[in-house]
């Protein structure tokens, strides 16, 4: 399925989508509708302008890979620790100064 970055209103209708890749756009915030795609396993938002990861990221309970390299993030929310299936978390080339303790809950993470 192709997801347009121009109109995200239909994203929540994509209940069978497993991968969303929106790398290299000018996305400044993650659309709330994205967190309704509970079948999502991989979310790649590399090379955008995202400054904040909402706590509603925790609704993506099936997420295995979250890629947010080369954005403008300053922190990783505690809610990330609720993504118990997460194996890959990549936040390279951001402005993050510390990682929340909740990340220790991610027992499936691959180092």
Tab-separated table of C-alpha atoms in Angstrom:
chain	number	residue	atom	x	y	z
A	1	UNK	CA	0.000	0.000	0.000
A	2	UNK	CA	1.169	3.506	-0.758
A	3	UNK	CA	0.722	6.128	1.933
A	4	UNK	CA	0.674	9.748	0.847
A	5	UNK	CA	2.411	12.270	3.076
A	6	UNK	CA	0.041	14.941	1.750
A	7	UNK	CA	-3.058	13.533	3.417
A	8	UNK	CA	-2.738	11.262	6.423
A	9	UNK	CA	-6.463	11.071	7.194
A	10	UNK	CA	-6.744	7.645	5.577
A	11	UNK	CA	-3.823	6.043	7.412
A	12	UNK	CA	-6.003	4.659	10.188
A	13	UNK	CA	-7.958	2.710	7.537
A	14	UNK	CA	-4.862	0.641	6.733
A	15	UNK	CA	-5.420	-2.019	9.369
A	16	UNK	CA	-3.483	-4.735	7.521
A	17	UNK	CA	-0.377	-2.697	6.726
A	18	UNK	CA	2.763	-4.078	8.329
A	19	UNK	CA	5.396	-1.606	7.065
A	20	UNK	CA	5.243	2.159	6.689
A	21	UNK	CA	8.313	3.905	5.327
A	22	UNK	CA	8.229	7.677	5.010
A	23	UNK	CA	11.948	8.439	4.909
A	24	UNK	CA	13.351	11.655	3.485
A	25	UNK	CA	10.307	13.873	3.696
A	26	UNK	CA	9.703	17.056	5.637
A	27	UNK	CA	7.526	15.472	8.303
A	28	UNK	CA	7.757	17.493	11.517
A	29	UNK	CA	5.419	15.426	13.657
A	30	UNK	CA	4.155	11.869	13.661
A	31	UNK	CA	0.425	11.918	12.765
A	32	UNK	CA	-1.771	10.580	15.591
A	33	UNK	CA	-3.673	8.461	13.049
A	34	UNK	CA	-0.543	6.408	12.569
A	35	UNK	CA	-0.888	5.020	16.085
A	36	UNK	CA	-4.212	3.420	15.111
A	37	UNK	CA	-2.500	1.056	12.652
A	38	UNK	CA	-2.059	-1.647	15.271
A	39	UNK	CA	-0.897	-4.254	12.727
A	40	UNK	CA	2.223	-2.170	12.068
A	41	UNK	CA	5.504	-4.029	12.552
A	42	UNK	CA	8.021	-1.593	11.039
A	43	UNK	CA	7.873	2.187	11.060
A	44	UNK	CA	10.630	4.090	9.321
A	45	UNK	CA	10.672	7.876	9.537
A	46	UNK	CA	14.368	8.525	8.917
A	47	UNK	CA	15.603	11.865	7.559
A	48	UNK	CA	12.667	14.052	8.507
A	49	UNK	CA	12.247	16.934	10.973
A	50	UNK	CA	10.492	15.114	13.808
A	51	UNK	CA	11.137	16.738	17.191
A	52	UNK	CA	8.901	14.643	19.437
A	53	UNK	CA	7.723	11.048	19.799
A	54	UNK	CA	4.228	11.085	21.352
A	55	UNK	CA	3.424	8.735	24.238
A	56	UNK	CA	0.730	7.256	22.002
A	57	UNK	CA	3.562	5.331	20.319
A	58	UNK	CA	2.770	2.716	22.981
A	59	UNK	CA	-0.396	1.782	21.044
A	60	UNK	CA	1.774	0.152	18.370
A	61	UNK	CA	2.128	-3.004	20.444
A	62	UNK	CA	3.159	-5.171	17.460
A	63	UNK	CA	6.003	-2.873	16.446
A	64	UNK	CA	9.268	-4.741	15.878
A	65	UNK	CA	11.307	-1.965	14.243
A	66	UNK	CA	11.236	1.793	14.851
A	67	UNK	CA	13.660	3.862	12.798
A	68	UNK	CA	13.932	7.575	13.498
A	69	UNK	CA	17.486	8.396	12.388
A	70	UNK	CA	18.428	11.926	11.289
A	71	UNK	CA	15.566	13.868	12.816
A	72	UNK	CA	15.461	16.586	15.477
A	73	UNK	CA	14.564	14.448	18.487
A	74	UNK	CA	15.711	15.622	21.898
A	75	UNK	CA	14.313	12.743	23.945
A	76	UNK	CA	12.844	9.256	23.807
A	77	UNK	CA	9.587	8.981	25.790
A	78	UNK	CA	9.092	6.550	28.677
A	79	UNK	CA	6.233	5.031	26.655
A	80	UNK	CA	8.833	3.377	24.421
A	81	UNK	CA	9.272	0.782	27.175
A	82	UNK	CA	5.740	-0.474	26.507
A	83	UNK	CA	6.698	-1.699	23.028
A	84	UNK	CA	7.519	-5.176	24.305
A	85	UNK	CA	7.963	-6.676	20.813
A	86	UNK	CA	10.468	-4.023	19.716
A	87	UNK	CA	13.714	-5.526	18.427
A	88	UNK	CA	15.204	-2.551	16.612
A	89	UNK	CA	15.186	1.033	17.856
A	90	UNK	CA	17.375	3.398	15.878
A	91	UNK	CA	17.588	7.082	16.762
A	92	UNK	CA	21.026	7.949	15.347
A	93	UNK	CA	21.896	11.525	14.397
A	94	UNK	CA	19.425	13.293	16.658
A	95	UNK	CA	19.908	15.530	19.697
A	96	UNK	CA	19.093	12.976	22.394
A	97	UNK	CA	21.012	13.434	25.626
A	98	UNK	CA	19.579	10.584	27.680
A	99	UNK	CA	17.572	7.401	27.293
A	100	UNK	CA	14.653	6.612	29.657
A	101	UNK	CA	15.007	3.780	32.164
A	102	UNK	CA	11.910	2.155	30.652
A	103	UNK	CA	14.086	1.046	27.743
A	104	UNK	CA	15.320	-1.758	30.017
A	105	UNK	CA	11.830	-3.303	29.599
A	106	UNK	CA	12.620	-4.008	25.954
A	107	UNK	CA	13.878	-7.543	26.462
A	108	UNK	CA	13.722	-8.395	22.733
A	109	UNK	CA	15.914	-5.485	21.628
A	110	UNK	CA	18.853	-6.518	19.440
A	111	UNK	CA	22.123	-4.800	20.223
